[in-house]
Tab-separated table of C-alpha atoms in Angstrom:
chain	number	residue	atom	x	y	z
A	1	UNK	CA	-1.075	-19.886	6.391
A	2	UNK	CA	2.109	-20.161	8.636
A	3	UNK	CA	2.170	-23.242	9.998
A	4	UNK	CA	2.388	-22.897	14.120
A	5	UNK	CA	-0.045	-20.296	14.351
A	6	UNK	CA	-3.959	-19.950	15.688
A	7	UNK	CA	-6.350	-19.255	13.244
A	8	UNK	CA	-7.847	-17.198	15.986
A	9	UNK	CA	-4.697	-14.700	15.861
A	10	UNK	CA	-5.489	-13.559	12.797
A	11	UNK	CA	-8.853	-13.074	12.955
A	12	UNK	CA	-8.521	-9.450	13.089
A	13	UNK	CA	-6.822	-9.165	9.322
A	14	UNK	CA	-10.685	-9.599	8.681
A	15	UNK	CA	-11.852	-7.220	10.212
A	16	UNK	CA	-14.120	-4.098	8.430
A	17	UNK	CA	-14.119	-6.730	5.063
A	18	UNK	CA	-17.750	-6.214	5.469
A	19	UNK	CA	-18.318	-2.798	5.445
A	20	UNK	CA	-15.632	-2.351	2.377
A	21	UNK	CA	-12.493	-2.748	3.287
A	22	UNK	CA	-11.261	-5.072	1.099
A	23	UNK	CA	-7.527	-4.445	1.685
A	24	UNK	CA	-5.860	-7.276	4.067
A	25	UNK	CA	-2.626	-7.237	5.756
A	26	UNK	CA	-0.374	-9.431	3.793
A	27	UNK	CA	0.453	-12.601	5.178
A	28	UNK	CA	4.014	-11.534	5.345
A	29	UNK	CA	3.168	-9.570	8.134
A	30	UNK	CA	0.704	-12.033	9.625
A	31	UNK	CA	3.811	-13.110	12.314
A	32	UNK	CA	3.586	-9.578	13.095
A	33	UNK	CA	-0.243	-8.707	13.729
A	34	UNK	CA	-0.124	-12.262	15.837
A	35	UNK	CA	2.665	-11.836	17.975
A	36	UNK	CA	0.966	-10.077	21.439
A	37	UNK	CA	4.239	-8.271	22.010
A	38	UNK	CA	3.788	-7.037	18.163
A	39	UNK	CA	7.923	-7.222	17.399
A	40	UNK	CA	8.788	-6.208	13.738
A	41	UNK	CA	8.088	-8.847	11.227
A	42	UNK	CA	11.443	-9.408	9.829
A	43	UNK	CA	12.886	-10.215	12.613
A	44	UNK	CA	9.907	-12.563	13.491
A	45	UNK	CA	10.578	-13.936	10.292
A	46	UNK	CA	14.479	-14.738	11.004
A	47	UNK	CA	13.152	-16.748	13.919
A	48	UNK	CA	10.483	-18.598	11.964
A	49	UNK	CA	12.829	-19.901	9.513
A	50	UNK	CA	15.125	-21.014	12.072
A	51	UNK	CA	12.293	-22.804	13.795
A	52	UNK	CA	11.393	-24.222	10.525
A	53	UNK	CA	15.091	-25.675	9.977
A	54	UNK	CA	14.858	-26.858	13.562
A	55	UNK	CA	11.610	-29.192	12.084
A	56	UNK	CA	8.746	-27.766	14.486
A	57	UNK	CA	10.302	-28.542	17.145
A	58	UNK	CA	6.914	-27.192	19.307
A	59	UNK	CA	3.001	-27.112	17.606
A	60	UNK	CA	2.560	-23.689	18.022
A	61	UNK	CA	5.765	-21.087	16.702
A	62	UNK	CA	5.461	-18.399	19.840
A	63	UNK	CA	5.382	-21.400	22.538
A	64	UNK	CA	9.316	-22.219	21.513
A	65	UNK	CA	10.045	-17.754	20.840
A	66	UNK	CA	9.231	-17.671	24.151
A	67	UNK	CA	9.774	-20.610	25.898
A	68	UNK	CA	6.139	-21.063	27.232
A	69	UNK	CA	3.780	-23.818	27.034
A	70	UNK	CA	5.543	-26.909	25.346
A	71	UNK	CA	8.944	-25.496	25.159
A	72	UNK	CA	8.612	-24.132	29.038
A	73	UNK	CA	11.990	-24.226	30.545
A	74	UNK	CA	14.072	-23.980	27.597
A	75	UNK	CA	16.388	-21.284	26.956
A	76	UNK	CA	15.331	-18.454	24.645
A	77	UNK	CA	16.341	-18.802	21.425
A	78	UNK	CA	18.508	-16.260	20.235
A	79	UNK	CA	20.015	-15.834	16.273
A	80	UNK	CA	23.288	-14.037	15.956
A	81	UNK	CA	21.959	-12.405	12.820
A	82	UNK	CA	18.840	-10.941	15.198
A	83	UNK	CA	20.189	-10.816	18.731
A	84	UNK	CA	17.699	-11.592	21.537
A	85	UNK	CA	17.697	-8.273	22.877
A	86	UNK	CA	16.938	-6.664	19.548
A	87	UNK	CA	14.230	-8.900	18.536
A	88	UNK	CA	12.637	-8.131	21.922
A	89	UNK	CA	12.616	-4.461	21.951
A	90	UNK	CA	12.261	-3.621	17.981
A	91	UNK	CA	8.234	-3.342	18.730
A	92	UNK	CA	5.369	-1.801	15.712
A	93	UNK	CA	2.971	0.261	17.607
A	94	UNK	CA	-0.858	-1.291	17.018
A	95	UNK	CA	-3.283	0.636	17.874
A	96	UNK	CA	-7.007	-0.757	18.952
A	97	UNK	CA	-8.210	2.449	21.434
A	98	UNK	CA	-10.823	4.450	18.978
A	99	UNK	CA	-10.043	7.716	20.240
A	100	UNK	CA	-5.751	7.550	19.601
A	101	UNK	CA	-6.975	6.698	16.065
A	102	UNK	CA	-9.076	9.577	16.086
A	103	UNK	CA	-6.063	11.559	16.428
A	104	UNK	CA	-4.547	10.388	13.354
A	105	UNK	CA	-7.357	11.352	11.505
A	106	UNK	CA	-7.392	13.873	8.462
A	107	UNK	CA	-9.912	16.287	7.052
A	108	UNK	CA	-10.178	17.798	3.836
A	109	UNK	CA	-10.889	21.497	3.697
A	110	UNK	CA	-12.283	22.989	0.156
A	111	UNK	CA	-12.399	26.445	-1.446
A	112	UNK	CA	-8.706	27.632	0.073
A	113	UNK	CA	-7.245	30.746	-1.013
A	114	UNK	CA	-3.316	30.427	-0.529
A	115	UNK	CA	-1.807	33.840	-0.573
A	116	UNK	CA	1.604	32.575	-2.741
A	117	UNK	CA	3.576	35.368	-2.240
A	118	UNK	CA	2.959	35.329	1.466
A	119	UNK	CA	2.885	31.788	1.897
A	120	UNK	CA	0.209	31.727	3.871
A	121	UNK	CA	-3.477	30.150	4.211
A	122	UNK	CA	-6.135	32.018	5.696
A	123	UNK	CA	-7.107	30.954	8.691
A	124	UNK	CA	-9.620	28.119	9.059
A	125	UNK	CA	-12.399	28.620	11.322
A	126	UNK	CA	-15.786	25.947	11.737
A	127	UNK	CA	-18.748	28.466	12.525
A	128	UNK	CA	-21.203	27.781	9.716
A	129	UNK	CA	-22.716	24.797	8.222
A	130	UNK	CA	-20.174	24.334	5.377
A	131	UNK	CA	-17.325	23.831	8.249
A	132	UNK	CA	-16.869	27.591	8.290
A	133	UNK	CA	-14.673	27.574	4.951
A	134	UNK	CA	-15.065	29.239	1.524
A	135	UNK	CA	-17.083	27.776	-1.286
A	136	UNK	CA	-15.633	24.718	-2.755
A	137	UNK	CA	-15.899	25.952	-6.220
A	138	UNK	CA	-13.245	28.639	-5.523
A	139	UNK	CA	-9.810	27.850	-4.296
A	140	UNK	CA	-7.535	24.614	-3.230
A	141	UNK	CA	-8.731	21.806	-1.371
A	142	UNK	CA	-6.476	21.087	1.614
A	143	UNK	CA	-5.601	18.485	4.391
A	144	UNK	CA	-5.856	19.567	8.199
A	145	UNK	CA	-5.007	17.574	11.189
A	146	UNK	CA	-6.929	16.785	14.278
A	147	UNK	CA	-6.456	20.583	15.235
A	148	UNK	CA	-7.360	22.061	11.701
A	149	UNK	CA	-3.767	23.161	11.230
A	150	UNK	CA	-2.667	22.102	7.244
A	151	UNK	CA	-1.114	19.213	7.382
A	152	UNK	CA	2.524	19.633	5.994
A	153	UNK	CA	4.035	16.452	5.134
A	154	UNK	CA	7.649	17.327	4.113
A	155	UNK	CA	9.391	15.661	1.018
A	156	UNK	CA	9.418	12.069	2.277
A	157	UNK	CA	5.666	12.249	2.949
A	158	UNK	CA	3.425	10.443	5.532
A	159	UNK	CA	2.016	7.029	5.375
A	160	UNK	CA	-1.807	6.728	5.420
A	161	UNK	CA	-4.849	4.514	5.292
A	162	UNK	CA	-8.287	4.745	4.050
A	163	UNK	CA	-10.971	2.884	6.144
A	164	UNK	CA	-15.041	3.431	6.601
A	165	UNK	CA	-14.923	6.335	4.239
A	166	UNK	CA	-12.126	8.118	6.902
A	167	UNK	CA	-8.835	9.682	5.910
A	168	UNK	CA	-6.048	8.951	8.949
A	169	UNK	CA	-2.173	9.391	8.406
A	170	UNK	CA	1.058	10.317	10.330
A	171	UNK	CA	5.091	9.776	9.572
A	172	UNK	CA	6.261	6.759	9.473
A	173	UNK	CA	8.833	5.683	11.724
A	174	UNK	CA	11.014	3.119	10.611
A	175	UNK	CA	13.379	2.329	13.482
A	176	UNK	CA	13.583	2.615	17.363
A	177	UNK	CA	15.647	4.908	18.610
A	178	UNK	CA	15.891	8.362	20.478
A	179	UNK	CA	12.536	9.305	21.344
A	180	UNK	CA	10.894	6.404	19.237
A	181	UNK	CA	10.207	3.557	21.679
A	182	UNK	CA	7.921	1.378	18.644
A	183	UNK	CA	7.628	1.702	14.946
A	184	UNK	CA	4.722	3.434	13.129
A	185	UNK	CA	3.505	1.165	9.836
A	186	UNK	CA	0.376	1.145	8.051
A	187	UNK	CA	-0.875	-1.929	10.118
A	188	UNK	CA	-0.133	0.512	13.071
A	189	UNK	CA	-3.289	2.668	12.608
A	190	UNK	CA	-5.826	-0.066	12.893
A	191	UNK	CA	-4.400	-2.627	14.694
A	192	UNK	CA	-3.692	-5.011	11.578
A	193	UNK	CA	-7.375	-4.710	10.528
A	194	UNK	CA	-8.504	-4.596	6.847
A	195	UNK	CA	-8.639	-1.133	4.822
A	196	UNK	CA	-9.801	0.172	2.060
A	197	UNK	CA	-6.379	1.832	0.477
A	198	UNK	CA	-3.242	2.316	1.934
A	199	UNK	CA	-0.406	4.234	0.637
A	200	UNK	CA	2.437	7.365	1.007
A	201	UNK	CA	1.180	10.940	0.247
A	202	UNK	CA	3.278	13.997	0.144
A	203	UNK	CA	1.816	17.485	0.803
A	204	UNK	CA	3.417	21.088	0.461
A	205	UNK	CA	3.059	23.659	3.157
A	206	UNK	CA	-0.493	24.345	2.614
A	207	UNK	CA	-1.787	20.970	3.173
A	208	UNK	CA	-2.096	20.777	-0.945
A	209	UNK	CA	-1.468	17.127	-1.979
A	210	UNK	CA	1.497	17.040	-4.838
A	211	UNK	CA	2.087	13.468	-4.941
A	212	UNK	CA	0.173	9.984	-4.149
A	213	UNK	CA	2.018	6.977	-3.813
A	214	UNK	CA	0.491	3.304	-4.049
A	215	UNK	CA	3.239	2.248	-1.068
A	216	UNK	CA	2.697	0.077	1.126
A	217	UNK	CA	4.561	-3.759	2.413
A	218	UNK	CA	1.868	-4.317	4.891
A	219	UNK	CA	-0.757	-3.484	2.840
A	220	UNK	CA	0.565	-4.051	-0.721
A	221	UNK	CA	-1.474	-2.016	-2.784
A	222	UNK	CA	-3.542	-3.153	-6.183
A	223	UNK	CA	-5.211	-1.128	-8.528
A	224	UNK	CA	-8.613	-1.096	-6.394
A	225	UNK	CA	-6.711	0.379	-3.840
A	226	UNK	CA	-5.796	2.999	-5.947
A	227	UNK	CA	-9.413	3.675	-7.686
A	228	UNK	CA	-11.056	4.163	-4.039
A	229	UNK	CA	-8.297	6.589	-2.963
A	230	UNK	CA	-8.704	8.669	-6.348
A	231	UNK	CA	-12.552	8.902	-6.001
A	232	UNK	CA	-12.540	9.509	-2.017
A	233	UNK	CA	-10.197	12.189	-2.799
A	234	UNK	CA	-11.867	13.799	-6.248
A	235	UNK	CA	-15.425	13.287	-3.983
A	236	UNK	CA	-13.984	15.382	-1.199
A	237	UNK	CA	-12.921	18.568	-3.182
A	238	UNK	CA	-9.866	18.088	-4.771
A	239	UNK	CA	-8.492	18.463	-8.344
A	240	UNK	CA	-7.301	15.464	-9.807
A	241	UNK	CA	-4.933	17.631	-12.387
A	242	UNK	CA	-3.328	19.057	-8.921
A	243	UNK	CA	-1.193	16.190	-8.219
A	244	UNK	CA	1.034	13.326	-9.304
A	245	UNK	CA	0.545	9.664	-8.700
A	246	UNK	CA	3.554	7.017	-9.417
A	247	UNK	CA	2.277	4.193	-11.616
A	248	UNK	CA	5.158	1.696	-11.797
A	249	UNK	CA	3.007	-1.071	-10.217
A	250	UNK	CA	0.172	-1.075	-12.499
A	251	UNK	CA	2.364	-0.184	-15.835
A	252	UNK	CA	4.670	-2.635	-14.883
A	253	UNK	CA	7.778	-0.225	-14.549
A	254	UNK	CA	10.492	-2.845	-13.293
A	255	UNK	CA	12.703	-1.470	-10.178
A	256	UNK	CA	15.664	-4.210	-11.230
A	257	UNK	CA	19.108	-2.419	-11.501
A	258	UNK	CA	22.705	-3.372	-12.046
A	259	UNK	CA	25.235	-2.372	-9.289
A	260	UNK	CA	29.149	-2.870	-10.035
A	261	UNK	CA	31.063	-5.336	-7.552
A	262	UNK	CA	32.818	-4.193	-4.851
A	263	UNK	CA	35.811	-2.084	-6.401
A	264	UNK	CA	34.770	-1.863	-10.075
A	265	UNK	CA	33.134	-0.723	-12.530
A	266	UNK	CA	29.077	-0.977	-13.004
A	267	UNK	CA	28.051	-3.870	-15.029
A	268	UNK	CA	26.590	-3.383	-19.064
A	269	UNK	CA	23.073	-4.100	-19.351
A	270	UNK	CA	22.875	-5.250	-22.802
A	271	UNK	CA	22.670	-8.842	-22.065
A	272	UNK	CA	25.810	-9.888	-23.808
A	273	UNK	CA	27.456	-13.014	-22.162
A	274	UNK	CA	30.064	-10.681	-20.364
A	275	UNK	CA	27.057	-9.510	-18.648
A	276	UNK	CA	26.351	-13.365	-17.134
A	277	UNK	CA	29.969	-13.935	-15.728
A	278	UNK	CA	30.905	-14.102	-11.802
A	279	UNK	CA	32.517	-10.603	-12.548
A	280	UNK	CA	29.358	-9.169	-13.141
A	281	UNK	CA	26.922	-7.663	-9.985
A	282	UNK	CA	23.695	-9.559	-9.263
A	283	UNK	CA	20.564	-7.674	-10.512
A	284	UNK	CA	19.170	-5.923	-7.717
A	285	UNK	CA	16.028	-4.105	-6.757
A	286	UNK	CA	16.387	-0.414	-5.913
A	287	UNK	CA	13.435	1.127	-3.788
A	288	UNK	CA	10.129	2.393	-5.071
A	289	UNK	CA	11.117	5.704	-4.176
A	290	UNK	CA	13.941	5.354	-6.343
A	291	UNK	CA	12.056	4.356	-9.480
A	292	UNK	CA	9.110	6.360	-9.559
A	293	UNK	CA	7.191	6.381	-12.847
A	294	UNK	CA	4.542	9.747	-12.111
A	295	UNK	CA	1.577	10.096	-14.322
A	296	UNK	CA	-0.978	13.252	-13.503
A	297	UNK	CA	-3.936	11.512	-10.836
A	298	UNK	CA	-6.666	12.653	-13.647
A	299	UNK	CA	-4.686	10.108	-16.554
A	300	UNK	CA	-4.222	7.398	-13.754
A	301	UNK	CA	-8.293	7.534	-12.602
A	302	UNK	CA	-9.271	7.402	-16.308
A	303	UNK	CA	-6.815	4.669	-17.069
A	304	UNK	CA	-8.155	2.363	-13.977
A	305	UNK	CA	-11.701	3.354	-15.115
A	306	UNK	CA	-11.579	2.389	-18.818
A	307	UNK	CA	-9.268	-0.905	-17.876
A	308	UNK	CA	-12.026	-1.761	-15.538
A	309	UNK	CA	-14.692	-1.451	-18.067
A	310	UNK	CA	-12.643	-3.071	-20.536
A	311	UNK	CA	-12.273	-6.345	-18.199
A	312	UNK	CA	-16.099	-6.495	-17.471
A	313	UNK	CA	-16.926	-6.192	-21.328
A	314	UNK	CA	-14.239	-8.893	-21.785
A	315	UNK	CA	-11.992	-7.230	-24.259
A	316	UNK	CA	-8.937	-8.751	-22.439
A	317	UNK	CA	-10.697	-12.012	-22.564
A	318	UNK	CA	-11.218	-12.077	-26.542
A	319	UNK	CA	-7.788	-10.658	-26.953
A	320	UNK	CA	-6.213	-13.200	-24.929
A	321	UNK	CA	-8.092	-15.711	-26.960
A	322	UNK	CA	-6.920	-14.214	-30.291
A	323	UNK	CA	-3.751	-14.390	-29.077
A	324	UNK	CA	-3.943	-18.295	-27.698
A	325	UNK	CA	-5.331	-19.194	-31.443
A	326	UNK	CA	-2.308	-17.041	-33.400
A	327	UNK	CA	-4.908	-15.209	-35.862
A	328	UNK	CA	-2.803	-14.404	-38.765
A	329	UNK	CA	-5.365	-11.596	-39.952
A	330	UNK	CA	-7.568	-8.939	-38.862
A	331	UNK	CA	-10.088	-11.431	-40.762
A	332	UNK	CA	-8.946	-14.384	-38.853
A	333	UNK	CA	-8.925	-11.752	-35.254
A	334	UNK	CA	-12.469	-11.090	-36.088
A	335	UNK	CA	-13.762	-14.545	-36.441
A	336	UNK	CA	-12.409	-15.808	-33.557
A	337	UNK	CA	-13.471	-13.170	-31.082
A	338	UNK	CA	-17.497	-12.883	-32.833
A	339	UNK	CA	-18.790	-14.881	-30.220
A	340	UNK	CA	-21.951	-13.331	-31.098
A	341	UNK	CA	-22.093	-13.464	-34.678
A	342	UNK	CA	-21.942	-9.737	-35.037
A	343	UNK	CA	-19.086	-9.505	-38.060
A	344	UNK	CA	-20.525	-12.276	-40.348
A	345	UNK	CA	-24.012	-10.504	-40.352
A	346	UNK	CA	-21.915	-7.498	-40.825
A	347	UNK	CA	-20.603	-9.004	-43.691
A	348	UNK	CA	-23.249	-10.865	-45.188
A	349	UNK	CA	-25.281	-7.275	-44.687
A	350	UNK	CA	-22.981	-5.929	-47.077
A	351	UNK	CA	-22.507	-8.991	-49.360
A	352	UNK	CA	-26.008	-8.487	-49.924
């Protein structure tokens, strides 16, 4: 935990843990969810560190930010690298009234006929007791907003959460200015509360979902996160061969690239010692967005299913222990891993 900080202000990050939301804020943003002003974390951060250099100069972190309590009287601090004005009014948007949440929330309409050469959905009415749309078994499965218009999410897609079996998203808005008075994250939804997936989808102009994204630095997304999204979304209606969903978290795809210096030419990524000098640029991170690795939904809920399986039979468990005792055989493999004694009567049954 940060050091400086009331348990008590993060109490909410727990929040819904009980009910299955397993999916907590990362601490990273825990300066974030705990500041009452909610100011964006990185420049929360900037301050932290600085407070850390100064050596605690106060027991609790927002007493010397603001100059309250122990540090009452002092002049604000203010970084040149995060101006005092900027820190101030660079605000995330947290939301804790039920009914603005409830405007953020999505539904998912089933058995949609979309007229492709008009571009057009039929209009969607709620007069009988399926919701007043077609049968399910015919047709798209769509996402509406709070007015039952499809929800059309444009290419860079809309953040969302997942929470008490509820669908809610909306753009994300990344900076303050024009009409944006406070930033829209994933912790904005809920107030910093736990979830049970959080991530980036991207819709066409029928509310169709084309691709799912496992996005998320508030959230940071693990494989669970992506099972319950997959299975709320096959369980409400839709196709799971409809739709794309980037796996370079959980195959590992690395994001690190090679960018020239300033005024030449881009570094070789071989490895050869030319590749180590001063000359050469830094390795570098590009975004997510950048480096997506897209696998169809169906392949990515099969693989998550069969890895889970695999882990509670404890396949990864004997393999890592074949590996740990450098079996030189399949022979050698097998004897190590028959815990239960299953090859030797095997072979003694056939011995015999």
């Amino acid at each position: 935990e940060y050091k400086g900080i009331h348990s008590k202000q993060l109490e909410v990050t727990n929040r819904g843990i009980a009910r299955g939301n397993y999916a907590k804020l990362h601490r990273k943003a825990w300066l974030e969810v705990s500041d009452k002003y909610h100011r964006y974390g990185k420049h929360l951060r900037m301050y932290y560190k600085h407070w850390e250099s100064l050596g605690h100069p106060t027991n609790q972190f927002f007493d010397w930010l603001d100059s309250k309590g122990e540090a009452a009287g002092q002049p604000l601090p203010n970084l040149p690298e995060c101006p005092r004005a900027e820190l101030d009014s660079d605000t995330v948007l947290y939301i804790t009234n039920p009914e603005v949440q409830e405007r953020y929330r999505l539904s998912i309409v089933t058995g949609v006929v979309v007229d492709e050469e008009e571009g057009k959905c039929p209009e969607i009415t709620s007069d009988d007791e399926s919701n007043g749309y077609s049968d399910a078994s015919s047709g798209d499965a769509i996402l509406v907003d709070a007015d039952e218009e499809p929800v059309t999410t444009g290419h860079e897609g809309w953040i969302f959460v997942l929470r008490d079996h509820a669908f809610y998203a909306s753009q994300k808005v990344t900076s303050v200015s024009g009409r944006s008075k406070q930033r829209f994250h994933h912790s904005s939804f809920f107030g910093g509360k736990a979830v049970a997936a959080a991530g980036i989808i991207i819709t066409d102009q029928h509310g169709r979902i084309k691709r799912f994204y496992p996005h998320s630095g508030h959230y940071r997304p693990t494989e669970a996160h992506m099972q319950r999204m997959l299975y709320f979304l096959q369980q409400g209606g839709f196709d799971l061969t409809t739709f794309e969903v980037d796996t370079q978290q959980i195959l590992h795809v690395s994001r690190t690239v090679r960018t020239a210096p300033k005024g030449g030419a881009a570094a070789p990524d071989h490895g050869d010692a030319a590749a180590g000098t001063a000359a050469a640029a830094a390795p570098k991170k590009c975004k997510k967005t950048q480096s997506l690795h897209l696998k169809p939904a169906l392949f990515v809920a099969c693989y998550l299913a069969h890895k889970a399986r695999m882990i509670g039979e404890g396949i990864f468990s004997q393999i890592h222990k074949i590996r740990i005792e450098g079996a030189a055989s399949v022979s050698e493999a097998l004897e190590i891993a028959d815990e239960g004694g299953y090859w030797k009567k095997l072979r003694a049954y056939y011995a015999g």
